[in-house]
Short mmCIF file of C-alpha atoms in Angstrom, two decimals:
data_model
loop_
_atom_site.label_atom_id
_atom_site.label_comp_id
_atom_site.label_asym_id
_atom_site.label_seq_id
_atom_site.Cartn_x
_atom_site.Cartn_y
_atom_site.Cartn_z
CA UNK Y 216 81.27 -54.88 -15.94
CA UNK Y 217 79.23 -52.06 -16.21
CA UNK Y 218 77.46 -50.72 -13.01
CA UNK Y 219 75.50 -48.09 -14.66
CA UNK Y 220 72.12 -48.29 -15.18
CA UNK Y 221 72.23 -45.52 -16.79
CA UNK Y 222 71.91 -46.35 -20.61
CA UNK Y 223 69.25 -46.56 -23.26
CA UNK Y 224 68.16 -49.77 -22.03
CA UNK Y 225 67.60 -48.57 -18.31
CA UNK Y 226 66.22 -45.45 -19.33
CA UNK Y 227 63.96 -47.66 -21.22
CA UNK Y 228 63.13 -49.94 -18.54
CA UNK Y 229 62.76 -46.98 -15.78
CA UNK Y 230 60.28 -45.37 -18.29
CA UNK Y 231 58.17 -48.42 -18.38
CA UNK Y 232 58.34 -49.26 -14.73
CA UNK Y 233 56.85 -45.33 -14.56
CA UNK Y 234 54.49 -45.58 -16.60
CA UNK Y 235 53.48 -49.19 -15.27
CA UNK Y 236 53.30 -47.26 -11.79
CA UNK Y 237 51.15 -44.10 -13.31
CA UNK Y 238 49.31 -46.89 -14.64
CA UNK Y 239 49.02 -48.42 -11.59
CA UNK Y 240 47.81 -44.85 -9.96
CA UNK Y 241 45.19 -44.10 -12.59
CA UNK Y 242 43.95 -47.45 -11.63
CA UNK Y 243 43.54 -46.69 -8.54
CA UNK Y 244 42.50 -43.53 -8.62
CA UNK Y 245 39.46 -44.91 -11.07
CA UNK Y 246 38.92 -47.16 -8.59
CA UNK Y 247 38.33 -44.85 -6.33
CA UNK Y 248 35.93 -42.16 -8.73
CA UNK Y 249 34.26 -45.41 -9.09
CA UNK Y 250 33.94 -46.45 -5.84
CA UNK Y 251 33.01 -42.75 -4.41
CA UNK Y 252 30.85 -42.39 -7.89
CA UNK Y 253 28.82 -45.49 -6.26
CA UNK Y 254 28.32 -44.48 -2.85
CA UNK Y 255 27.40 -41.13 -3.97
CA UNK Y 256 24.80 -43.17 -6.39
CA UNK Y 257 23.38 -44.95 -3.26
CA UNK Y 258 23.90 -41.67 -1.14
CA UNK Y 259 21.30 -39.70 -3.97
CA UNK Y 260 18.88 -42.53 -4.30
CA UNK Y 261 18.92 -42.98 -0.35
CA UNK Y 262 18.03 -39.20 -0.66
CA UNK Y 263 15.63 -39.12 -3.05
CA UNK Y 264 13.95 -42.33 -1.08
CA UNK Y 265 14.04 -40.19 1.87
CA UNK Y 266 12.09 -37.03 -0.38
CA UNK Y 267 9.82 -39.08 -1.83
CA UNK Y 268 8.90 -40.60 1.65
CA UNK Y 269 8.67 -37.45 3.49
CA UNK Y 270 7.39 -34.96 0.54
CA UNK Y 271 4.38 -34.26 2.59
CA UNK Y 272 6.31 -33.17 5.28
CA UNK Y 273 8.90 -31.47 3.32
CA UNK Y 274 6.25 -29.49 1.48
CA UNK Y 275 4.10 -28.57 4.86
CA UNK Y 276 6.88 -28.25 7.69
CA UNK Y 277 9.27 -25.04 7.00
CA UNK Y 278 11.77 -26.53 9.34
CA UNK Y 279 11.70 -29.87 8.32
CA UNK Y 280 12.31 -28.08 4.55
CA UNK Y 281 15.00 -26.33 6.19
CA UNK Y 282 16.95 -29.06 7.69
CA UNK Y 283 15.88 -31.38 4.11
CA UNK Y 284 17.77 -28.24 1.60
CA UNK Y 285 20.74 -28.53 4.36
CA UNK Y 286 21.04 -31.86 3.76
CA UNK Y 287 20.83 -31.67 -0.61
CA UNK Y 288 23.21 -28.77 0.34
CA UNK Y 289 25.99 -31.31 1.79
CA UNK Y 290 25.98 -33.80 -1.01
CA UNK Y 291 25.72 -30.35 -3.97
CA UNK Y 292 22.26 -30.45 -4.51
CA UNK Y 293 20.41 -27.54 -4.64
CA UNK Y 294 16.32 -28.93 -5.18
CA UNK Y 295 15.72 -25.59 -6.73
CA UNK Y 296 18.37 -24.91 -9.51
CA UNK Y 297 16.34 -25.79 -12.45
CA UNK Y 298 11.85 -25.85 -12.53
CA UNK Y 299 12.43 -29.06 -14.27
CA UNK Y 300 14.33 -32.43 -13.29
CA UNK Y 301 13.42 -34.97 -11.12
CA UNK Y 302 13.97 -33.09 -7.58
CA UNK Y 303 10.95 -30.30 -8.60
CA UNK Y 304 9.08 -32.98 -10.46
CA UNK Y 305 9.08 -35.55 -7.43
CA UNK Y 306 8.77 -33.10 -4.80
CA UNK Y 307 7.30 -30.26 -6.76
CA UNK Y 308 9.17 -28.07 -4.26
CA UNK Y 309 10.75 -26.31 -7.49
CA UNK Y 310 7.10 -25.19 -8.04
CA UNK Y 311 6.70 -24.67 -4.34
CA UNK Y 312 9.34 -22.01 -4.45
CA UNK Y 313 8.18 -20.49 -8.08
CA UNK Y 314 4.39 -19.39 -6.24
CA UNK Y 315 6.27 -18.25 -3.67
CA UNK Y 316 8.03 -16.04 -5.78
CA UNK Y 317 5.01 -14.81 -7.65
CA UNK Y 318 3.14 -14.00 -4.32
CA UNK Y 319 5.86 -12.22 -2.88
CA UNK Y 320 5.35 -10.06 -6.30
CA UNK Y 321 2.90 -9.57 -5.83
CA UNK Y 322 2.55 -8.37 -2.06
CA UNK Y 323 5.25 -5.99 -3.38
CA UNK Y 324 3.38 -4.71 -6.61
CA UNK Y 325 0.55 -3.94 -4.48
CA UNK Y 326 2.57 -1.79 -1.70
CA UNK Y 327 5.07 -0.09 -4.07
CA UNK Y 328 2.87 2.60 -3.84
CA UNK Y 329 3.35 3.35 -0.51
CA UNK Y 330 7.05 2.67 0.47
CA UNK Y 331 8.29 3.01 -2.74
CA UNK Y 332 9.72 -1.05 -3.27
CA UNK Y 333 10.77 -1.29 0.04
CA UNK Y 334 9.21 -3.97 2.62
CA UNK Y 335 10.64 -5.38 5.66
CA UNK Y 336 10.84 -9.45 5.36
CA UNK Y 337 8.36 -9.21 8.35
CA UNK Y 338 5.57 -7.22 6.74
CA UNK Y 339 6.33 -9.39 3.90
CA UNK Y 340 6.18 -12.64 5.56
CA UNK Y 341 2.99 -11.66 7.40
CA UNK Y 342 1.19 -10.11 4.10
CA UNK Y 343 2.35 -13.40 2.15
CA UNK Y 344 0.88 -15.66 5.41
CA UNK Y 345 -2.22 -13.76 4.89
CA UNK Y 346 -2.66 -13.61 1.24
CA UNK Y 347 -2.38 -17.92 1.62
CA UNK Y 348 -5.23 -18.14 3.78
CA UNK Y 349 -6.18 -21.08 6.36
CA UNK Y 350 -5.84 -24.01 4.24
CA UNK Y 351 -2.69 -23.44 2.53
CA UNK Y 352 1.19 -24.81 3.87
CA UNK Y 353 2.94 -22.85 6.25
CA UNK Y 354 5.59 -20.34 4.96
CA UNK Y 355 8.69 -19.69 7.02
CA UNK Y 356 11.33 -16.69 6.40
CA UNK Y 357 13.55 -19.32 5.44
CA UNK Y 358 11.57 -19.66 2.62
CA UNK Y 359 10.78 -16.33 1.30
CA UNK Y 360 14.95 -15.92 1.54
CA UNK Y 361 15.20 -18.55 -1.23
CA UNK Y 362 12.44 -17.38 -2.88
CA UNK Y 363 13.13 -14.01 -3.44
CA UNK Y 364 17.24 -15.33 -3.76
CA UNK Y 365 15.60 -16.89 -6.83
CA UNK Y 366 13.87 -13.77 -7.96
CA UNK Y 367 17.02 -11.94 -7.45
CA UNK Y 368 18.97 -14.67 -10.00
CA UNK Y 369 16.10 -14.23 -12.36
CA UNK Y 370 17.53 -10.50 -12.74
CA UNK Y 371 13.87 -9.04 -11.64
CA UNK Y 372 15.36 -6.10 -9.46
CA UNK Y 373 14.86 -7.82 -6.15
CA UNK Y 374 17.34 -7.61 -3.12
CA UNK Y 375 17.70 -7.85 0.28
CA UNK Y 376 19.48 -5.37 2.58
CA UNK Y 377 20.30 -6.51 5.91
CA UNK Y 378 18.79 -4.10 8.41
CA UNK Y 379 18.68 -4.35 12.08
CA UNK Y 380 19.22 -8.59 12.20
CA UNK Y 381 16.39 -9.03 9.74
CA UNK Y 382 16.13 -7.90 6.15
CA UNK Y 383 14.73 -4.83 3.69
CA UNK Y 384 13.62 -6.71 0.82
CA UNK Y 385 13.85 -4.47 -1.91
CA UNK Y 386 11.88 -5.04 -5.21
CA UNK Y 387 12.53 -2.07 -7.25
CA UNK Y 388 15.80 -1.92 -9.59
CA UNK Y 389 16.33 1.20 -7.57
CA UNK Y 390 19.77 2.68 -7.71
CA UNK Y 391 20.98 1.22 -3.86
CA UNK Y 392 24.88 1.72 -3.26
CA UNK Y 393 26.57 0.73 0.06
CA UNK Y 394 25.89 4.47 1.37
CA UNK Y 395 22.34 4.21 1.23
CA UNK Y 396 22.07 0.73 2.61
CA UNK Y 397 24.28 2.39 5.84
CA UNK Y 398 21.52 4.98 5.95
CA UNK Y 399 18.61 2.67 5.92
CA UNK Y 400 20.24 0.50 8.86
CA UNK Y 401 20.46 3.89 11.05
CA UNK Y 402 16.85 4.69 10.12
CA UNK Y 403 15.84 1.14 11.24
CA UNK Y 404 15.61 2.10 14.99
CA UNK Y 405 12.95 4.78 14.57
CA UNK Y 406 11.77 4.50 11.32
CA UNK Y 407 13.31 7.69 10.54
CA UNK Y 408 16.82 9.51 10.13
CA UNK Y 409 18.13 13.31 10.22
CA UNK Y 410 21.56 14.80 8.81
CA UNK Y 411 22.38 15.24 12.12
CA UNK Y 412 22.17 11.36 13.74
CA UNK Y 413 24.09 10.63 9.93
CA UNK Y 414 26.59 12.60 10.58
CA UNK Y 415 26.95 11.82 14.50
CA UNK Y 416 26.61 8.15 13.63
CA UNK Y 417 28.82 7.52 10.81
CA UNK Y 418 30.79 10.56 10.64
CA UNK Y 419 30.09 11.69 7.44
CA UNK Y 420 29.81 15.42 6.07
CA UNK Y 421 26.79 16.74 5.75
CA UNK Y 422 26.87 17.20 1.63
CA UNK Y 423 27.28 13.21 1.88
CA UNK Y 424 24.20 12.46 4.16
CA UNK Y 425 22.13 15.56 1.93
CA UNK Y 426 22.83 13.53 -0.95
CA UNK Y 427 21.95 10.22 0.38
CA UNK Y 428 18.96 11.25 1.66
CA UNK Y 429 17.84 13.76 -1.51
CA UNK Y 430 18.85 10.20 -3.44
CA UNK Y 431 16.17 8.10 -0.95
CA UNK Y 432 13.74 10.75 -1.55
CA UNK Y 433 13.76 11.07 -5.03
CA UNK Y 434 13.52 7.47 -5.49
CA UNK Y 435 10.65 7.55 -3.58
CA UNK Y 436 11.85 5.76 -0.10
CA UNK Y 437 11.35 8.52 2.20
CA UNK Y 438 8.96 11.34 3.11
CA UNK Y 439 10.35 14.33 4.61
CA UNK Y 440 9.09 16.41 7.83
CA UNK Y 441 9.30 19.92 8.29
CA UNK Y 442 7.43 20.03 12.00
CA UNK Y 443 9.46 18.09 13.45
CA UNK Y 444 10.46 20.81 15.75
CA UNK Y 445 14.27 20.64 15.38
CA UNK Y 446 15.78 19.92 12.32
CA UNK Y 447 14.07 17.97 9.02
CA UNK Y 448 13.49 14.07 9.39
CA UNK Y 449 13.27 11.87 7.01
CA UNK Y 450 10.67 9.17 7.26
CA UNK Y 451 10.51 5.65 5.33
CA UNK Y 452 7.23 4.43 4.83
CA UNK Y 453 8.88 1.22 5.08
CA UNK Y 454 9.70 1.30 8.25
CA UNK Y 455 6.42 3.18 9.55
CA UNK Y 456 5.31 0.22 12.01
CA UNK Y 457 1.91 1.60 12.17
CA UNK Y 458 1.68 1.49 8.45
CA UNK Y 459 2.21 -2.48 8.01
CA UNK Y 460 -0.61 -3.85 9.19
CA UNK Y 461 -2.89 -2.18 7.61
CA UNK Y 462 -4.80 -3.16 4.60
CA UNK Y 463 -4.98 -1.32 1.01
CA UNK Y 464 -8.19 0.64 1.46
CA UNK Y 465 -10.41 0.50 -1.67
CA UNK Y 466 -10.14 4.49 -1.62
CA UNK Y 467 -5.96 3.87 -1.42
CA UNK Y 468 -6.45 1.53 -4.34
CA UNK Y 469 -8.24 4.33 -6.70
CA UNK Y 470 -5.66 6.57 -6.26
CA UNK Y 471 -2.82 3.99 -7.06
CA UNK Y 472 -0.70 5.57 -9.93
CA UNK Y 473 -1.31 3.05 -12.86
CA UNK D 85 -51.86 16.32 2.06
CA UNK D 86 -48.57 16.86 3.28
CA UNK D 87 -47.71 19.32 0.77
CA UNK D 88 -50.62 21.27 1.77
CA UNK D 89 -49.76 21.61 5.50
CA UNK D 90 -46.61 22.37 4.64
CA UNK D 91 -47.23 25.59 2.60
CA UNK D 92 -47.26 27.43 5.89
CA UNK D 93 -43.51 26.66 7.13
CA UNK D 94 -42.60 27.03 3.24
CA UNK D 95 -41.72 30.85 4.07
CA UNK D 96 -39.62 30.04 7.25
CA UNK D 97 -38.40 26.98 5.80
CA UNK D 98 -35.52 28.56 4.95
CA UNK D 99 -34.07 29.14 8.25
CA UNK D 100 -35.89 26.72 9.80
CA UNK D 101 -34.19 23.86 7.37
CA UNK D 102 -30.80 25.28 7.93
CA UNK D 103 -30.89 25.45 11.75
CA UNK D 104 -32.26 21.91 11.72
CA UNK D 105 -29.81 20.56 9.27
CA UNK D 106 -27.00 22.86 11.48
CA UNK D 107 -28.21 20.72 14.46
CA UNK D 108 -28.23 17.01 12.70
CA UNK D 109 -25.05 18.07 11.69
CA UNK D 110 -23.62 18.68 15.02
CA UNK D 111 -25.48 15.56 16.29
CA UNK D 112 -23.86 13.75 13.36
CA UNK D 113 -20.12 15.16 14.19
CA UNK D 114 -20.57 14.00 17.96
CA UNK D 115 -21.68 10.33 17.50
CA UNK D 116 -20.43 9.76 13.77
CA UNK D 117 -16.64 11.04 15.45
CA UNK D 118 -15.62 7.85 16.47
CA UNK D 119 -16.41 5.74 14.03
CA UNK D 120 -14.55 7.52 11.03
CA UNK D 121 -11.49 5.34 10.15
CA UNK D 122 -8.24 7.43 9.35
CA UNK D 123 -6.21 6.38 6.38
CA UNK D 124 -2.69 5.22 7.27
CA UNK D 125 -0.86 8.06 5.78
CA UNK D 126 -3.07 11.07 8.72
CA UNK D 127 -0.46 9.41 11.80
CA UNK D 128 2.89 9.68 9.13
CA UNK D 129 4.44 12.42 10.02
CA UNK D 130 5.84 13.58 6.34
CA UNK D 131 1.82 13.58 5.81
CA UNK D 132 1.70 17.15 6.74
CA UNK D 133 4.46 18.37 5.14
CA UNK D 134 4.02 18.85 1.02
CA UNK D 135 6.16 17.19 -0.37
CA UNK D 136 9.79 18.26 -2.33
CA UNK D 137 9.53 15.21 -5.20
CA UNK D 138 7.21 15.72 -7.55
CA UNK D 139 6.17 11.98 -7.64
CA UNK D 140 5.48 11.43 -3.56
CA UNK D 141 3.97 14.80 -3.65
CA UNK D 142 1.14 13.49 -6.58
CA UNK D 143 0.53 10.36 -4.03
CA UNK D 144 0.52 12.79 -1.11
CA UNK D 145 -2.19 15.16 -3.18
CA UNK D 146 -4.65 12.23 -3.66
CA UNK D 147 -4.36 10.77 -0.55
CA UNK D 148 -5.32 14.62 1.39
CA UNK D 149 -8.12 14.57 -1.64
CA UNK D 150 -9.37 11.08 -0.30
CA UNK D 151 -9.50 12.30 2.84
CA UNK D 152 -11.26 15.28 3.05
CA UNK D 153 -13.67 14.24 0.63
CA UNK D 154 -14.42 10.84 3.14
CA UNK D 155 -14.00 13.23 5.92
CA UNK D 156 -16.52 15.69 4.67
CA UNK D 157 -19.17 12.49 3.48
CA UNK D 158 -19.07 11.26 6.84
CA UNK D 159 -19.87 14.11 8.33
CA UNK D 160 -22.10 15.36 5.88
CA UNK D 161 -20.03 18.71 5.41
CA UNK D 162 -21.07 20.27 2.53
CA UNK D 163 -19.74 23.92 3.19
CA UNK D 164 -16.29 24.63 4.44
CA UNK D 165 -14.74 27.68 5.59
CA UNK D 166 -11.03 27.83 5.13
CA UNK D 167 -9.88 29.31 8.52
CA UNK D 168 -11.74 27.39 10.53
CA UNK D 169 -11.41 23.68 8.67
CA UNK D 170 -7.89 24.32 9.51
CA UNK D 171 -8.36 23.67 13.39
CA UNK D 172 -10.23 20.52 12.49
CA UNK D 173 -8.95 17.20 13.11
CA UNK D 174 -8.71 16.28 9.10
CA UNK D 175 -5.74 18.82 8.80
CA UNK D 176 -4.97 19.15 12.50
CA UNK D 177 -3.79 16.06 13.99
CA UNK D 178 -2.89 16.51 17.74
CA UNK D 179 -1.84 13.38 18.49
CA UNK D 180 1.58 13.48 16.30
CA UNK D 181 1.40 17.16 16.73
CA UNK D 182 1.12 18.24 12.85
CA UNK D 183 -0.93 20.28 11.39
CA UNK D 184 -1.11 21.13 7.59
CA UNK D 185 -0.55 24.55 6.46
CA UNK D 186 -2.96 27.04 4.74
CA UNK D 187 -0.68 27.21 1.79
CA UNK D 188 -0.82 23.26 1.73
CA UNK D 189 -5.26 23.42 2.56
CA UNK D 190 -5.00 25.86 -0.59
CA UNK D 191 -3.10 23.10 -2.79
CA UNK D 192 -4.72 20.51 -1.66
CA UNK D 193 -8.44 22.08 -2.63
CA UNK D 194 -7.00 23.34 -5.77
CA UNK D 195 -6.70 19.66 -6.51
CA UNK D 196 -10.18 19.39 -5.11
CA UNK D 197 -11.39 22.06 -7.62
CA UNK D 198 -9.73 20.61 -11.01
CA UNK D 199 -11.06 17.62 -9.81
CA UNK D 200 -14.66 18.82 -9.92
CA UNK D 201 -15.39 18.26 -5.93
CA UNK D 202 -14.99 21.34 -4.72
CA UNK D 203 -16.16 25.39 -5.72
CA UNK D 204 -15.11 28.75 -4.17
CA UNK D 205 -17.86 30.73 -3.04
CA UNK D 206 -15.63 33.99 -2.80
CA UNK D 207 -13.08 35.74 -5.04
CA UNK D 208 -10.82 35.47 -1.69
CA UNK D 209 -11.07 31.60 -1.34
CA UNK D 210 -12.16 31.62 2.16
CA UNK D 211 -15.27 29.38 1.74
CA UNK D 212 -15.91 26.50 -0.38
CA UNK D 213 -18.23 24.21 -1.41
CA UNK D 214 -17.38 20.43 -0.76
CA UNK D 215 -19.04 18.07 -3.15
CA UNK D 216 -18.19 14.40 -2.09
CA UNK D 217 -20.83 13.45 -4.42
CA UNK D 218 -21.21 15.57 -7.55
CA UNK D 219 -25.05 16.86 -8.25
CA UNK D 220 -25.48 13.89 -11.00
CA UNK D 221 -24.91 11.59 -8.82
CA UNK D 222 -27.52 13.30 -6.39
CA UNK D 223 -29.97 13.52 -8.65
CA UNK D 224 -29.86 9.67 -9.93
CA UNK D 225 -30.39 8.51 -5.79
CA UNK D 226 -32.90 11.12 -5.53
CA UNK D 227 -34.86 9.83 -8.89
CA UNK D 228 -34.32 6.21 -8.20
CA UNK D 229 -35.98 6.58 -4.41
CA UNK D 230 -38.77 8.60 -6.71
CA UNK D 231 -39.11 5.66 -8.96
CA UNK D 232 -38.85 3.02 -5.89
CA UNK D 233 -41.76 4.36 -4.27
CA UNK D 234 -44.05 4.93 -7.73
CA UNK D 235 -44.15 8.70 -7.21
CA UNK D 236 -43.21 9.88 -10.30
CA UNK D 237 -45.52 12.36 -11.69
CA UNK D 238 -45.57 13.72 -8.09
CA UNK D 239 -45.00 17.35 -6.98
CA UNK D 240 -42.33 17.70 -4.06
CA UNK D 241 -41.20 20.88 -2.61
CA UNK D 242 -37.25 21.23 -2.28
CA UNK D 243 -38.22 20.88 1.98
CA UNK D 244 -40.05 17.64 1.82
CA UNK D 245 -37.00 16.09 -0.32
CA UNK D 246 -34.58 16.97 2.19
CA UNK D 247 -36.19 17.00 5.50
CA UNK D 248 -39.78 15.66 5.02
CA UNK D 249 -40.64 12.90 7.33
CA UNK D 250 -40.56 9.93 4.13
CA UNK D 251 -36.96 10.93 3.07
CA UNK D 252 -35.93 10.31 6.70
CA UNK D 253 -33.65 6.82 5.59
CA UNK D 254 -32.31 8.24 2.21
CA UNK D 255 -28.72 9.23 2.02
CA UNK D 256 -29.81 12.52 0.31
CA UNK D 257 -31.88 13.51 3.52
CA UNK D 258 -30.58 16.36 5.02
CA UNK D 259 -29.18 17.46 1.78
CA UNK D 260 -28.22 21.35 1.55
CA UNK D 261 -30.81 23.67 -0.38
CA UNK D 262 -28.02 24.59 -2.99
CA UNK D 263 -26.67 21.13 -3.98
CA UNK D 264 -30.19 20.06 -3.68
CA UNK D 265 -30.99 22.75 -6.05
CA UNK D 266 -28.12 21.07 -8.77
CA UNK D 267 -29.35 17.86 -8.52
CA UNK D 268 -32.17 18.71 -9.24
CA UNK D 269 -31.20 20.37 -12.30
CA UNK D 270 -29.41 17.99 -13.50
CA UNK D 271 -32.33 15.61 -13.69
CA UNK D 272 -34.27 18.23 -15.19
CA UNK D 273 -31.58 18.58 -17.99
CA UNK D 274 -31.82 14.64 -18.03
CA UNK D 275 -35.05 15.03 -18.94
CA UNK D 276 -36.48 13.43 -15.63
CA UNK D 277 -38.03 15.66 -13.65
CA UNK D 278 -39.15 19.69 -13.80
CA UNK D 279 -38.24 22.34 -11.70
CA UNK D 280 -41.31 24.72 -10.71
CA UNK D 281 -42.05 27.58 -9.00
CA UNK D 282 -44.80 27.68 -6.68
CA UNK D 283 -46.08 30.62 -4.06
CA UNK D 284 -43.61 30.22 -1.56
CA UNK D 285 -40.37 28.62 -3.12
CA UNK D 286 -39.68 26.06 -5.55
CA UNK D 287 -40.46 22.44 -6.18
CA UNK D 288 -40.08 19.81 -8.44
CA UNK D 289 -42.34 17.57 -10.40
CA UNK D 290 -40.41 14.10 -11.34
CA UNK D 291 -41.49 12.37 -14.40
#
């Protein structure tokens, strides 16, 4: 007798008891997209049961909102990707985030003039605060991050440069490579830089921090100063702390380039 | 009646009017000082220094042209000499140390001159005249207080307008004999009032 098993027939047979197997796995891996597909189903409606209870709080309390886009975060849900859909419609936090956007604009718009498209996220934070008035929800960092992160997917020339453990939001489409962003940090501690502290600091030559700073200069970022007493310094109105709290004068306003 | 018991100061008023105008104005300097409010861009350093790009520098320009023509309204400057304006606190600030240069005081009232605020009263450009108001606009405040009051068809001399006791609220008290002279004209080529010339000096009758 033939011990085989190796003919047609058990070729056969091994191919079906395979396929009865991947079968058999499919199954249960459906079973399992199903089952997962569910609890994710109850998981999003718990969620959006949990929105729809607490959308006053999500839309007044910036750390509530916080801890609320952590949580869409977890399950891939970002409230904000699209101004439609049932997240911005429900909540309207998708329209929340598209004022936002248009106020921090505009607190920009209005101040190009002066620091050339430059603005800490303080100044901004406390000019958007402002511009809300009494009555209106609270605003948090957090929030003008994911605004402006918005803005910056829109493609409307805004980005943010970490300086000194807070941001430089920048709102002008102006040329910004690594070198100047290096610059701005080391101009962060005194609101002004000279060749010298560039090339002491980051060990550059001094044709490399000349042409950083002629670049920051010509784009309309920094001032320079001849008096200083010692060598030239070059001053962002940016950074000029005296400079953001004040208001836009109706004389500064006339003389605002159109 | 006051224009009558005037008639006798009329040939001092001259002097008279300038030393008492010299002495408001110092008055004026002392307790109008504090109260001036400094634009953001007098305690940046780079302020003082003109600047290399040709866009910042434009901003710059305005913003000194601002200035000195808010600086000169609140103190009711209305003549400046160029040597000495440069030791004043407009282009002298001592509290970042900066000071602007005369080359930069010369740009900067160029600006002021193709602006129409500002005329050299020598071929060396060592004194100016500051107009933070241009004579038009003079002469319409002037006419409207005229009008206000129901005087037109009135006789004034150029002394009562500027210093005389009913004038003593009006923004245009205390106005300088030249730019009062303008103003003047300029209503008189508006067609509102007439300048005359009487014994002892001029006046004007409004319409």
């Amino acid at each position: 007798m033939h011990r085989r098993g190796v003919g047609a027939g058990a070729i056969a047979k091994k191919k079906l008891a395979e396929a009865k197997y991947k079968e058999r796995g499919t199954v249960l891996a459906e079973d399992q997209i199903v089952q997962m597909s569910k609890q994710l189903e109850t998981f999003k409606s718990n969620l959006e049961e949990f929105a729809s209870k607490h959308k006053q709080e999500i839309r007044k309390n910036p750390q509530f909102r916080v801890q609320f886009q952590e949580m869409c975060a977890t399950i891939g849900v970002d409230p904000l990707a699209s101004g439609k859909g049932f997240w911005s419609e429900m909540l309207g936090v998708g329209d929340f985030y598209y004022e936002l956007g248009v106020q921090i604009i505009e607190v920009c718009l209005a101040l190009k003039h002066r620091n050339g498209g430059l603005i800490t996220l303080d100044e901004l934070h406390q000019r958007v605060l402002k511009g809300r008035g009494k009555y209106a929800q609270d605003v948090s960092q957090d929030d003008l991050v994911r605004a402006i992160k918005k803005l910056k997917v829109m493609g409307s020339g805004f980005g943010m440069i970490p300086v000194g453990g807070s941001y430089l939001v920048q709102s002008v489409p102006a040329e910004l490579n690594m070198d100047h962003t290096v610059v701005l940090q080391l101009a962060e501690k005194k609101g002004y830089v000279t060749v010298s502290e560039i090339k002491g600091s980051l060990k550059w030559e001094k044709e490399r921090a000349c042409h950083v700073l002629d670049h920051l200069l010509k784009e309309g970022l920094a001032w320079l100063d001849s008096q200083a007493g010692g060598e030239a310094q070059y001053w962002l109105p940016a950074l000029f702390s005296e400079l953001t709290s004040r208001d836009v004068t109706p004389e500064e306003a006339n003389q605002m380039t159109p | 009646m006051v224009w009558f018991s005037l008639r006798c100061v009329l040939s001092r008023n001259h002097l008279c009017g300038r030393t008492l105008f010299r002495t408001l104005s110092a008055v004026n300097t002392a307790s109008t000082a504090m109260s001036f409010e400094w634009p953001w861009q007098y305690n940046f350093p780079p302020f003082f220094t003109l600047q290399p790009n040709v866009d910042t520098r434009q901003k710059q320009l305005a913003a000194w042209c601002s200035l000195v023509l808010s600086y000169c309204r609140h103190h009711k400057l209305y003549t400046v000499d160029v040597m000495e304006v440069q030791e004043s606190p407009v282009f002298n600030n001592k509290k970042i140390e900066r000071k602007l240069s005369v080359e930069a005081i010369q740009v900067v009232f160029e600006e002021l001159r193709k602006k129409g605020n500002l005329e050299w009263l020598d071929k060396n450009k060592s004194r100016c005249l500051v107009m933070w108001r241009r004579p038009e606009e003079w002469g319409k405040l002037i006419y409207q207080w005229v009008s206000k009051n129901g005087m037109n068809n009135s006789v004034f001399t150029l002394y009562e307008l500027s210093n005389g006791d009913d004038t003593g609220g009006e923004e245009f008290h205390g106005l300088e004999d030249w730019m009062l002279q303008r103003s003047l004209q300029a209503l008189q080529t508006e067609g509102k009032a007439e300048i005359i010339t009487m014994d002892d000096g001029k006046g004007v009758k409004f319409f």
